[in-house]
């Protein structure tokens, strides 16, 4: 009997924590984000280590930035021999003109 009572008390405490967490999520819904493109610009610096990827498109690069909570900016760059690279960035040092680049800034509201 005591074991059942202890189990019920633990269950009630855990269940109330789940309800409180759900209520907090309703009060603070996830932000709505979009990408602002800057064609012809490189967001220089601030690369997130291990996130550069070759062979993508500017749209795929933007989607990768949207999916990564650490990403606030990206640069998609084409180069010699049709090389294509996506660089995700948490920040940037300066905005640099680059005819083979598409930069993007993730804007979140909410």
PDB file of N, CA and C in Angstrom:
ATOM      1  N   UNK A   1       0.817  -1.196   0.000  1.00  0.00           N
ATOM      2  CA  UNK A   1       0.000   0.000   0.000  1.00  0.00           C
ATOM      3  C   UNK A   1       0.864   1.264   0.000  1.00  0.00           C
ATOM      4  N   UNK A   2       1.899   1.278   0.853  1.00  0.00           N
ATOM      5  CA  UNK A   2       2.772   2.448   0.909  1.00  0.00           C
ATOM      6  C   UNK A   2       3.508   2.642  -0.412  1.00  0.00           C
ATOM      7  N   UNK A   3       3.915   1.538  -1.040  1.00  0.00           N
ATOM      8  CA  UNK A   3       4.614   1.627  -2.309  1.00  0.00           C
ATOM      9  C   UNK A   3       3.709   2.217  -3.386  1.00  0.00           C
ATOM     10  N   UNK A   4       2.451   1.847  -3.412  1.00  0.00           N
ATOM     11  CA  UNK A   4       1.492   2.389  -4.370  1.00  0.00           C
ATOM     12  C   UNK A   4       1.294   3.881  -4.139  1.00  0.00           C
ATOM     13  N   UNK A   5       1.199   4.271  -2.873  1.00  0.00           N
ATOM     14  CA  UNK A   5       1.018   5.678  -2.533  1.00  0.00           C
ATOM     15  C   UNK A   5       2.230   6.505  -2.966  1.00  0.00           C
ATOM     16  N   UNK A   6       3.436   5.973  -2.751  1.00  0.00           N
ATOM     17  CA  UNK A   6       4.654   6.672  -3.156  1.00  0.00           C
ATOM     18  C   UNK A   6       4.693   6.803  -4.685  1.00  0.00           C
ATOM     19  N   UNK A   7       4.335   5.725  -5.384  1.00  0.00           N
ATOM     20  CA  UNK A   7       4.306   5.767  -6.846  1.00  0.00           C
ATOM     21  C   UNK A   7       3.333   6.836  -7.335  1.00  0.00           C
ATOM     22  N   UNK A   8       2.151   6.894  -6.744  1.00  0.00           N
ATOM     23  CA  UNK A   8       1.150   7.877  -7.153  1.00  0.00           C
ATOM     24  C   UNK A   8       1.627   9.303  -6.891  1.00  0.00           C
ATOM     25  N   UNK A   9       2.324   9.505  -5.787  1.00  0.00           N
ATOM     26  CA  UNK A   9       2.838  10.843  -5.473  1.00  0.00           C
ATOM     27  C   UNK A   9       3.913  11.257  -6.481  1.00  0.00           C
ATOM     28  N   UNK A  10       4.816  10.331  -6.825  1.00  0.00           N
ATOM     29  CA  UNK A  10       5.863  10.625  -7.812  1.00  0.00           C
ATOM     30  C   UNK A  10       5.232  10.915  -9.166  1.00  0.00           C
ATOM     31  N   UNK A  11       4.235  10.117  -9.545  1.00  0.00           N
ATOM     32  CA  UNK A  11       3.543  10.322 -10.814  1.00  0.00           C
ATOM     33  C   UNK A  11       2.867  11.694 -10.843  1.00  0.00           C
ATOM     34  N   UNK A  12       2.220  12.081  -9.751  1.00  0.00           N
ATOM     35  CA  UNK A  12       1.522  13.371  -9.690  1.00  0.00           C
ATOM     36  C   UNK A  12       2.506  14.529  -9.831  1.00  0.00           C
ATOM     37  N   UNK A  13       3.657  14.442  -9.188  1.00  0.00           N
ATOM     38  CA  UNK A  13       4.663  15.503  -9.275  1.00  0.00           C
ATOM     39  C   UNK A  13       5.196  15.594 -10.710  1.00  0.00           C
ATOM     40  N   UNK A  14       5.503  14.447 -11.319  1.00  0.00           N
ATOM     41  CA  UNK A  14       6.016  14.448 -12.690  1.00  0.00           C
ATOM     42  C   UNK A  14       4.969  14.983 -13.660  1.00  0.00           C
ATOM     43  N   UNK A  15       3.718  14.593 -13.484  1.00  0.00           N
ATOM     44  CA  UNK A  15       2.652  15.045 -14.371  1.00  0.00           C
ATOM     45  C   UNK A  15       2.440  16.548 -14.252  1.00  0.00           C
ATOM     46  N   UNK A  16       2.511  17.074 -13.041  1.00  0.00           N
ATOM     47  CA  UNK A  16       2.329  18.521 -12.865  1.00  0.00           C
ATOM     48  C   UNK A  16       3.470  19.295 -13.512  1.00  0.00           C
ATOM     49  N   UNK A  17       4.688  18.731 -13.511  1.00  0.00           N
ATOM     50  CA  UNK A  17       5.813  19.396 -14.172  1.00  0.00           C
ATOM     51  C   UNK A  17       5.599  19.448 -15.688  1.00  0.00           C
ATOM     52  N   UNK A  18       5.037  18.378 -16.253  1.00  0.00           N
ATOM     53  CA  UNK A  18       4.757  18.348 -17.688  1.00  0.00           C
ATOM     54  C   UNK A  18       3.710  19.394 -18.041  1.00  0.00           C
ATOM     55  N   UNK A  19       2.681  19.532 -17.210  1.00  0.00           N
ATOM     56  CA  UNK A  19       1.620  20.518 -17.451  1.00  0.00           C
ATOM     57  C   UNK A  19       2.196  21.938 -17.364  1.00  0.00           C
ATOM     58  N   UNK A  20       3.051  22.201 -16.379  1.00  0.00           N
ATOM     59  CA  UNK A  20       3.652  23.529 -16.256  1.00  0.00           C
ATOM     60  C   UNK A  20       4.515  23.852 -17.472  1.00  0.00           C
ATOM     61  N   UNK A  21       5.285  22.864 -17.959  1.00  0.00           N
ATOM     62  CA  UNK A  21       6.134  23.077 -19.124  1.00  0.00           C
ATOM     63  C   UNK A  21       5.292  23.381 -20.359  1.00  0.00           C
ATOM     64  N   UNK A  22       4.192  22.680 -20.533  1.00  0.00           N
ATOM     65  CA  UNK A  22       3.302  22.921 -21.672  1.00  0.00           C
ATOM     66  C   UNK A  22       2.701  24.318 -21.587  1.00  0.00           C
ATOM     67  N   UNK A  23       2.344  24.757 -20.390  1.00  0.00           N
ATOM     68  CA  UNK A  23       1.777  26.096 -20.214  1.00  0.00           C
ATOM     69  C   UNK A  23       2.808  27.163 -20.562  1.00  0.00           C
ATOM     70  N   UNK A  24       4.072  26.946 -20.176  1.00  0.00           N
ATOM     71  CA  UNK A  24       5.122  27.903 -20.508  1.00  0.00           C
ATOM     72  C   UNK A  24       5.320  27.998 -22.013  1.00  0.00           C
ATOM     73  N   UNK A  25       5.244  26.854 -22.725  1.00  0.00           N
ATOM     74  CA  UNK A  25       5.403  26.876 -24.171  1.00  0.00           C
ATOM     75  C   UNK A  25       4.273  27.657 -24.831  1.00  0.00           C
ATOM     76  N   UNK A  26       3.065  27.582 -24.285  1.00  0.00           N
ATOM     77  CA  UNK A  26       1.950  28.342 -24.850  1.00  0.00           C
ATOM     78  C   UNK A  26       2.153  29.832 -24.647  1.00  0.00           C
ATOM     79  N   UNK A  27       2.741  30.211 -23.498  1.00  0.00           N
ATOM     80  CA  UNK A  27       2.989  31.626 -23.222  1.00  0.00           C
ATOM     81  C   UNK A  27       4.110  32.170 -24.096  1.00  0.00           C
ATOM     82  N   UNK A  28       5.083  31.325 -24.459  1.00  0.00           N
ATOM     83  CA  UNK A  28       6.232  31.737 -25.259  1.00  0.00           C
ATOM     84  C   UNK A  28       6.322  30.839 -26.486  1.00  0.00           C
ATOM     85  N   UNK A  29       5.508  31.093 -27.496  1.00  0.00           N
ATOM     86  CA  UNK A  29       5.545  30.247 -28.700  1.00  0.00           C
ATOM     87  C   UNK A  29       6.886  30.407 -29.409  1.00  0.00           C
ATOM     88  N   UNK A  30       7.276  29.414 -30.213  1.00  0.00           N
ATOM     89  CA  UNK A  30       8.541  29.540 -30.946  1.00  0.00           C
ATOM     90  C   UNK A  30       8.481  30.722 -31.903  1.00  0.00           C
ATOM     91  N   UNK A  31       9.632  31.366 -32.128  1.00  0.00           N
ATOM     92  CA  UNK A  31       9.638  32.528 -33.007  1.00  0.00           C
ATOM     93  C   UNK A  31       9.360  32.138 -34.461  1.00  0.00           C
ATOM     94  N   UNK A  32       8.836  33.091 -35.203  1.00  0.00           N
ATOM     95  CA  UNK A  32       8.633  32.914 -36.638  1.00  0.00           C
ATOM     96  C   UNK A  32       9.831  33.554 -37.326  1.00  0.00           C
ATOM     97  N   UNK A  33      10.519  32.786 -38.142  1.00  0.00           N
ATOM     98  CA  UNK A  33      11.750  33.268 -38.755  1.00  0.00           C
ATOM     99  C   UNK A  33      11.634  33.332 -40.274  1.00  0.00           C
ATOM    100  N   UNK A  34      12.404  34.226 -40.838  1.00  0.00           N
ATOM    101  CA  UNK A  34      12.506  34.342 -42.294  1.00  0.00           C
ATOM    102  C   UNK A  34      13.950  34.709 -42.627  1.00  0.00           C
ATOM    103  N   UNK A  35      14.287  34.633 -43.900  1.00  0.00           N
ATOM    104  CA  UNK A  35      15.640  34.968 -44.353  1.00  0.00           C
ATOM    105  C   UNK A  35      15.586  36.240 -45.190  1.00  0.00           C
ATOM    106  N   UNK A  36      16.480  37.162 -44.885  1.00  0.00           N
ATOM    107  CA  UNK A  36      16.657  38.362 -45.706  1.00  0.00           C
ATOM    108  C   UNK A  36      17.941  38.155 -46.507  1.00  0.00           C
ATOM    109  N   UNK A  37      17.803  38.037 -47.825  1.00  0.00           N
ATOM    110  CA  UNK A  37      18.950  37.788 -48.701  1.00  0.00           C
ATOM    111  C   UNK A  37      19.652  39.089 -49.050  1.00  0.00           C
ATOM    112  N   UNK A  38      20.986  39.000 -49.205  1.00  0.00           N
ATOM    113  CA  UNK A  38      21.801  40.116 -49.708  1.00  0.00           C
ATOM    114  C   UNK A  38      22.668  39.558 -50.826  1.00  0.00           C
ATOM    115  N   UNK A  39      22.157  39.674 -52.053  1.00  0.00           N
ATOM    116  CA  UNK A  39      22.889  39.172 -53.214  1.00  0.00           C
ATOM    117  C   UNK A  39      24.127  40.039 -53.457  1.00  0.00           C
ATOM    118  N   UNK A  40      25.257  39.366 -53.703  1.00  0.00           N
ATOM    119  CA  UNK A  40      26.500  40.090 -53.961  1.00  0.00           C
ATOM    120  C   UNK A  40      27.268  40.468 -52.708  1.00  0.00           C
ATOM    121  N   UNK A  41      26.939  39.820 -51.573  1.00  0.00           N
ATOM    122  CA  UNK A  41      27.626  40.141 -50.317  1.00  0.00           C
ATOM    123  C   UNK A  41      27.983  38.880 -49.543  1.00  0.00           C
ATOM    124  N   UNK A  42      29.114  38.976 -48.837  1.00  0.00           N
ATOM    125  CA  UNK A  42      29.602  37.924 -47.955  1.00  0.00           C
ATOM    126  C   UNK A  42      29.549  38.452 -46.522  1.00  0.00           C
ATOM    127  N   UNK A  43      28.836  37.741 -45.649  1.00  0.00           N
ATOM    128  CA  UNK A  43      28.906  38.039 -44.215  1.00  0.00           C
ATOM    129  C   UNK A  43      30.213  37.417 -43.735  1.00  0.00           C
ATOM    130  N   UNK A  44      31.251  38.235 -43.626  1.00  0.00           N
ATOM    131  CA  UNK A  44      32.602  37.763 -43.369  1.00  0.00           C
ATOM    132  C   UNK A  44      32.834  37.547 -41.877  1.00  0.00           C
ATOM    133  N   UNK A  45      33.454  36.394 -41.532  1.00  0.00           N
ATOM    134  CA  UNK A  45      33.773  36.065 -40.141  1.00  0.00           C
ATOM    135  C   UNK A  45      32.593  35.383 -39.450  1.00  0.00           C
ATOM    136  N   UNK A  46      32.812  34.979 -38.218  1.00  0.00           N
ATOM    137  CA  UNK A  46      31.750  34.412 -37.381  1.00  0.00           C
ATOM    138  C   UNK A  46      31.286  33.019 -37.772  1.00  0.00           C
ATOM    139  N   UNK A  47      32.108  32.280 -38.544  1.00  0.00           N
ATOM    140  CA  UNK A  47      31.703  30.939 -38.983  1.00  0.00           C
ATOM    141  C   UNK A  47      31.474  30.011 -37.786  1.00  0.00           C
ATOM    142  N   UNK A  48      30.455  29.185 -37.892  1.00  0.00           N
ATOM    143  CA  UNK A  48      30.190  28.156 -36.882  1.00  0.00           C
ATOM    144  C   UNK A  48      31.011  26.940 -37.283  1.00  0.00           C
ATOM    145  N   UNK A  49      31.946  26.552 -36.455  1.00  0.00           N
ATOM    146  CA  UNK A  49      32.852  25.453 -36.772  1.00  0.00           C
ATOM    147  C   UNK A  49      32.134  24.171 -37.160  1.00  0.00           C
ATOM    148  N   UNK A  50      32.647  23.538 -38.203  1.00  0.00           N
ATOM    149  CA  UNK A  50      32.117  22.257 -38.641  1.00  0.00           C
ATOM    150  C   UNK A  50      30.825  22.311 -39.429  1.00  0.00           C
ATOM    151  N   UNK A  51      30.406  23.513 -39.839  1.00  0.00           N
ATOM    152  CA  UNK A  51      29.124  23.617 -40.553  1.00  0.00           C
ATOM    153  C   UNK A  51      29.270  23.962 -42.027  1.00  0.00           C
ATOM    154  N   UNK A  52      30.492  24.238 -42.509  1.00  0.00           N
ATOM    155  CA  UNK A  52      30.623  24.564 -43.932  1.00  0.00           C
ATOM    156  C   UNK A  52      30.357  23.301 -44.745  1.00  0.00           C
ATOM    157  N   UNK A  53      29.693  23.490 -45.877  1.00  0.00           N
ATOM    158  CA  UNK A  53      29.298  22.349 -46.695  1.00  0.00           C
ATOM    159  C   UNK A  53      29.428  22.714 -48.161  1.00  0.00           C
ATOM    160  N   UNK A  54      29.938  21.779 -48.947  1.00  0.00           N
ATOM    161  CA  UNK A  54      30.067  22.030 -50.380  1.00  0.00           C
ATOM    162  C   UNK A  54      28.905  21.404 -51.137  1.00  0.00           C
ATOM    163  N   UNK A  55      28.718  21.893 -52.367  1.00  0.00           N
ATOM    164  CA  UNK A  55      27.744  21.303 -53.272  1.00  0.00           C
ATOM    165  C   UNK A  55      26.292  21.633 -53.009  1.00  0.00           C
ATOM    166  N   UNK A  56      26.021  22.714 -52.343  1.00  0.00           N
ATOM    167  CA  UNK A  56      24.630  23.062 -52.049  1.00  0.00           C
ATOM    168  C   UNK A  56      24.157  24.206 -52.940  1.00  0.00           C
ATOM    169  N   UNK A  57      22.971  24.697 -52.679  1.00  0.00           N
ATOM    170  CA  UNK A  57      22.427  25.873 -53.353  1.00  0.00           C
ATOM    171  C   UNK A  57      22.203  26.958 -52.302  1.00  0.00           C
ATOM    172  N   UNK A  58      21.949  28.183 -52.748  1.00  0.00           N
ATOM    173  CA  UNK A  58      21.678  29.270 -51.803  1.00  0.00           C
ATOM    174  C   UNK A  58      20.431  28.957 -50.975  1.00  0.00           C
ATOM    175  N   UNK A  59      19.401  28.393 -51.608  1.00  0.00           N
ATOM    176  CA  UNK A  59      18.174  28.051 -50.883  1.00  0.00           C
ATOM    177  C   UNK A  59      18.433  26.951 -49.849  1.00  0.00           C
ATOM    178  N   UNK A  60      19.251  25.961 -50.196  1.00  0.00           N
ATOM    179  CA  UNK A  60      19.591  24.895 -49.248  1.00  0.00           C
ATOM    180  C   UNK A  60      20.410  25.449 -48.094  1.00  0.00           C
ATOM    181  N   UNK A  61      21.284  26.392 -48.399  1.00  0.00           N
ATOM    182  CA  UNK A  61      22.094  27.036 -47.364  1.00  0.00           C
ATOM    183  C   UNK A  61      21.192  27.810 -46.392  1.00  0.00           C
ATOM    184  N   UNK A  62      20.221  28.536 -46.932  1.00  0.00           N
ATOM    185  CA  UNK A  62      19.270  29.273 -46.098  1.00  0.00           C
ATOM    186  C   UNK A  62      18.470  28.314 -45.223  1.00  0.00           C
ATOM    187  N   UNK A  63      18.054  27.177 -45.777  1.00  0.00           N
ATOM    188  CA  UNK A  63      17.297  26.193 -45.007  1.00  0.00           C
ATOM    189  C   UNK A  63      18.146  25.606 -43.880  1.00  0.00           C
ATOM    190  N   UNK A  64      19.430  25.376 -44.144  1.00  0.00           N
ATOM    191  CA  UNK A  64      20.326  24.877 -43.092  1.00  0.00           C
ATOM    192  C   UNK A  64      20.458  25.903 -41.969  1.00  0.00           C
ATOM    193  N   UNK A  65      20.532  27.181 -42.324  1.00  0.00           N
ATOM    194  CA  UNK A  65      20.624  28.235 -41.309  1.00  0.00           C
ATOM    195  C   UNK A  65      19.346  28.291 -40.480  1.00  0.00           C
ATOM    196  N   UNK A  66      18.209  28.184 -41.141  1.00  0.00           N
ATOM    197  CA  UNK A  66      16.930  28.210 -40.420  1.00  0.00           C
ATOM    198  C   UNK A  66      16.832  27.062 -39.421  1.00  0.00           C
ATOM    199  N   UNK A  67      17.389  25.913 -39.767  1.00  0.00           N
ATOM    200  CA  UNK A  67      17.285  24.721 -38.924  1.00  0.00           C
ATOM    201  C   UNK A  67      18.288  24.706 -37.774  1.00  0.00           C
ATOM    202  N   UNK A  68      19.309  25.532 -37.834  1.00  0.00           N
ATOM    203  CA  UNK A  68      20.360  25.550 -36.811  1.00  0.00           C
ATOM    204  C   UNK A  68      20.150  26.748 -35.885  1.00  0.00           C
ATOM    205  N   UNK A  69      19.879  26.483 -34.622  1.00  0.00           N
ATOM    206  CA  UNK A  69      19.610  27.562 -33.665  1.00  0.00           C
ATOM    207  C   UNK A  69      20.798  28.496 -33.477  1.00  0.00           C
ATOM    208  N   UNK A  70      22.004  28.008 -33.750  1.00  0.00           N
ATOM    209  CA  UNK A  70      23.197  28.844 -33.577  1.00  0.00           C
ATOM    210  C   UNK A  70      23.390  29.813 -34.733  1.00  0.00           C
ATOM    211  N   UNK A  71      22.731  29.551 -35.855  1.00  0.00           N
ATOM    212  CA  UNK A  71      22.962  30.328 -37.077  1.00  0.00           C
ATOM    213  C   UNK A  71      22.099  31.591 -37.114  1.00  0.00           C
ATOM    214  N   UNK A  72      22.754  32.717 -37.367  1.00  0.00           N
ATOM    215  CA  UNK A  72      22.062  33.993 -37.560  1.00  0.00           C
ATOM    216  C   UNK A  72      22.306  34.560 -38.955  1.00  0.00           C
ATOM    217  N   UNK A  73      23.394  34.118 -39.599  1.00  0.00           N
ATOM    218  CA  UNK A  73      23.786  34.591 -40.922  1.00  0.00           C
ATOM    219  C   UNK A  73      24.348  33.413 -41.709  1.00  0.00           C
ATOM    220  N   UNK A  74      24.412  33.563 -43.021  1.00  0.00           N
ATOM    221  CA  UNK A  74      25.099  32.575 -43.840  1.00  0.00           C
ATOM    222  C   UNK A  74      25.658  33.262 -45.074  1.00  0.00           C
ATOM    223  N   UNK A  75      26.640  32.623 -45.677  1.00  0.00           N
ATOM    224  CA  UNK A  75      27.149  33.035 -46.981  1.00  0.00           C
ATOM    225  C   UNK A  75      27.201  31.801 -47.865  1.00  0.00           C
ATOM    226  N   UNK A  76      26.596  31.915 -49.036  1.00  0.00           N
ATOM    227  CA  UNK A  76      26.677  30.888 -50.062  1.00  0.00           C
ATOM    228  C   UNK A  76      27.585  31.450 -51.141  1.00  0.00           C
ATOM    229  N   UNK A  77      28.630  30.694 -51.494  1.00  0.00           N
ATOM    230  CA  UNK A  77      29.623  31.220 -52.431  1.00  0.00           C
ATOM    231  C   UNK A  77      29.927  30.194 -53.511  1.00  0.00           C
ATOM    232  N   UNK A  78      29.939  30.670 -54.754  1.00  0.00           N
ATOM    233  CA  UNK A  78      30.390  29.835 -55.873  1.00  0.00           C
ATOM    234  C   UNK A  78      31.798  30.273 -56.224  1.00  0.00           C
ATOM    235  N   UNK A  79      32.563  29.354 -56.787  1.00  0.00           N
ATOM    236  CA  UNK A  79      33.948  29.700 -57.082  1.00  0.00           C
ATOM    237  C   UNK A  79      34.483  28.974 -58.287  1.00  0.00           C
ATOM    238  N   UNK A  80      35.783  28.797 -58.281  1.00  0.00           N
ATOM    239  CA  UNK A  80      36.493  28.153 -59.381  1.00  0.00           C
ATOM    240  C   UNK A  80      35.946  26.759 -59.631  1.00  0.00           C
ATOM    241  N   UNK A  81      35.909  26.358 -60.883  1.00  0.00           N
ATOM    242  CA  UNK A  81      35.508  25.009 -61.291  1.00  0.00           C
ATOM    243  C   UNK A  81      34.129  24.632 -60.751  1.00  0.00           C
ATOM    244  N   UNK A  82      33.239  25.619 -60.712  1.00  0.00           N
ATOM    245  CA  UNK A  82      31.857  25.408 -60.285  1.00  0.00           C
ATOM    246  C   UNK A  82      31.738  24.935 -58.833  1.00  0.00           C
ATOM    247  N   UNK A  83      32.707  25.302 -57.990  1.00  0.00           N
ATOM    248  CA  UNK A  83      32.610  24.931 -56.573  1.00  0.00           C
ATOM    249  C   UNK A  83      31.512  25.766 -55.912  1.00  0.00           C
ATOM    250  N   UNK A  84      30.830  25.176 -54.956  1.00  0.00           N
ATOM    251  CA  UNK A  84      29.725  25.836 -54.251  1.00  0.00           C
ATOM    252  C   UNK A  84      29.865  25.516 -52.768  1.00  0.00           C
ATOM    253  N   UNK A  85      29.863  26.544 -51.931  1.00  0.00           N
ATOM    254  CA  UNK A  85      30.027  26.334 -50.501  1.00  0.00           C
ATOM    255  C   UNK A  85      29.008  27.133 -49.706  1.00  0.00           C
ATOM    256  N   UNK A  86      28.573  26.544 -48.624  1.00  0.00           N
ATOM    257  CA  UNK A  86      27.650  27.175 -47.679  1.00  0.00           C
ATOM    258  C   UNK A  86      28.364  27.327 -46.344  1.00  0.00           C
ATOM    259  N   UNK A  87      28.383  28.533 -45.818  1.00  0.00           N
ATOM    260  CA  UNK A  87      29.020  28.815 -44.534  1.00  0.00           C
ATOM    261  C   UNK A  87      27.969  29.358 -43.573  1.00  0.00           C
ATOM    262  N   UNK A  88      27.707  28.643 -42.490  1.00  0.00           N
ATOM    263  CA  UNK A  88      26.780  29.115 -41.466  1.00  0.00           C
ATOM    264  C   UNK A  88      27.554  29.949 -40.456  1.00  0.00           C
ATOM    265  N   UNK A  89      26.913  31.021 -39.967  1.00  0.00           N
ATOM    266  CA  UNK A  89      27.608  31.976 -39.097  1.00  0.00           C
ATOM    267  C   UNK A  89      26.724  32.385 -37.913  1.00  0.00           C
ATOM    268  N   UNK A  90      27.346  32.494 -36.763  1.00  0.00           N
ATOM    269  CA  UNK A  90      26.622  32.986 -35.585  1.00  0.00           C
ATOM    270  C   UNK A  90      26.623  34.512 -35.562  1.00  0.00           C
ATOM    271  N   UNK A  91      27.665  35.101 -36.139  1.00  0.00           N
ATOM    272  CA  UNK A  91      27.815  36.559 -36.197  1.00  0.00           C
ATOM    273  C   UNK A  91      28.666  36.871 -37.430  1.00  0.00           C
ATOM    274  N   UNK A  92      28.967  38.137 -37.631  1.00  0.00           N
ATOM    275  CA  UNK A  92      29.888  38.497 -38.705  1.00  0.00           C
ATOM    276  C   UNK A  92      30.680  39.714 -38.292  1.00  0.00           C
ATOM    277  N   UNK A  93      31.867  39.844 -38.894  1.00  0.00           N
ATOM    278  CA  UNK A  93      32.757  40.960 -38.587  1.00  0.00           C
ATOM    279  C   UNK A  93      32.476  42.149 -39.488  1.00  0.00           C
ATOM    280  N   UNK A  94      32.295  41.856 -40.788  1.00  0.00           N
ATOM    281  CA  UNK A  94      31.987  42.923 -41.736  1.00  0.00           C
ATOM    282  C   UNK A  94      31.257  42.341 -42.935  1.00  0.00           C
ATOM    283  N   UNK A  95      30.533  43.172 -43.618  1.00  0.00           N
ATOM    284  CA  UNK A  95      29.825  42.810 -44.834  1.00  0.00           C
ATOM    285  C   UNK A  95      30.716  43.195 -46.003  1.00  0.00           C
ATOM    286  N   UNK A  96      31.098  42.201 -46.817  1.00  0.00           N
ATOM    287  CA  UNK A  96      32.060  42.415 -47.892  1.00  0.00           C
ATOM    288  C   UNK A  96      31.386  42.167 -49.241  1.00  0.00           C
ATOM    289  N   UNK A  97      31.580  43.069 -50.177  1.00  0.00           N
ATOM    290  CA  UNK A  97      31.064  42.871 -51.529  1.00  0.00           C
ATOM    291  C   UNK A  97      31.714  41.653 -52.164  1.00  0.00           C
ATOM    292  N   UNK A  98      30.910  40.825 -52.828  1.00  0.00           N
ATOM    293  CA  UNK A  98      31.406  39.582 -53.415  1.00  0.00           C
ATOM    294  C   UNK A  98      30.448  39.179 -54.528  1.00  0.00           C
ATOM    295  N   UNK A  99      30.888  39.309 -55.773  1.00  0.00           N
ATOM    296  CA  UNK A  99      29.981  39.055 -56.900  1.00  0.00           C
ATOM    297  C   UNK A  99      29.526  37.598 -56.989  1.00  0.00           C
ATOM    298  N   UNK A 100      30.264  36.666 -56.383  1.00  0.00           N
ATOM    299  CA  UNK A 100      29.905  35.252 -56.454  1.00  0.00           C
ATOM    300  C   UNK A 100      29.249  34.758 -55.156  1.00  0.00           C
ATOM    301  N   UNK A 101      28.745  35.696 -54.340  1.00  0.00           N
ATOM    302  CA  UNK A 101      28.180  35.336 -53.039  1.00  0.00           C
ATOM    303  C   UNK A 101      26.702  35.720 -52.919  1.00  0.00           C
ATOM    304  N   UNK A 102      26.016  34.972 -52.103  1.00  0.00           N
ATOM    305  CA  UNK A 102      24.676  35.337 -51.640  1.00  0.00           C
ATOM    306  C   UNK A 102      24.728  35.236 -50.124  1.00  0.00           C
ATOM    307  N   UNK A 103      24.532  36.360 -49.462  1.00  0.00           N
ATOM    308  CA  UNK A 103      24.501  36.364 -48.004  1.00  0.00           C
ATOM    309  C   UNK A 103      23.070  36.327 -47.520  1.00  0.00           C
ATOM    310  N   UNK A 104      22.900  35.913 -46.298  1.00  0.00           N
ATOM    311  CA  UNK A 104      21.564  35.879 -45.717  1.00  0.00           C
ATOM    312  C   UNK A 104      21.596  36.150 -44.231  1.00  0.00           C
ATOM    313  N   UNK A 105      20.538  36.774 -43.747  1.00  0.00           N
ATOM    314  CA  UNK A 105      20.385  37.121 -42.338  1.00  0.00           C
ATOM    315  C   UNK A 105      19.072  36.513 -41.868  1.00  0.00           C
ATOM    316  N   UNK A 106      19.130  35.686 -40.811  1.00  0.00           N
ATOM    317  CA  UNK A 106      17.918  35.087 -40.263  1.00  0.00           C
ATOM    318  C   UNK A 106      17.251  36.092 -39.330  1.00  0.00           C
ATOM    319  N   UNK A 107      15.997  36.409 -39.625  1.00  0.00           N
ATOM    320  CA  UNK A 107      15.230  37.350 -38.820  1.00  0.00           C
ATOM    321  C   UNK A 107      14.105  36.579 -38.123  1.00  0.00           C
ATOM    322  N   UNK A 108      14.078  36.643 -36.797  1.00  0.00           N
ATOM    323  CA  UNK A 108      13.052  35.929 -36.036  1.00  0.00           C
ATOM    324  C   UNK A 108      12.206  36.918 -35.240  1.00  0.00           C
ATOM    325  N   UNK A 109      10.900  36.690 -35.251  1.00  0.00           N
ATOM    326  CA  UNK A 109       9.960  37.541 -34.541  1.00  0.00           C
ATOM    327  C   UNK A 109       9.086  36.650 -33.669  1.00  0.00           C
ATOM    328  N   UNK A 110       8.790  37.135 -32.487  1.00  0.00           N
ATOM    329  CA  UNK A 110       7.855  36.373 -31.652  1.00  0.00           C
ATOM    330  C   UNK A 110       8.411  35.851 -30.432  1.00  0.00           C
TER     331      UNK A 110
END
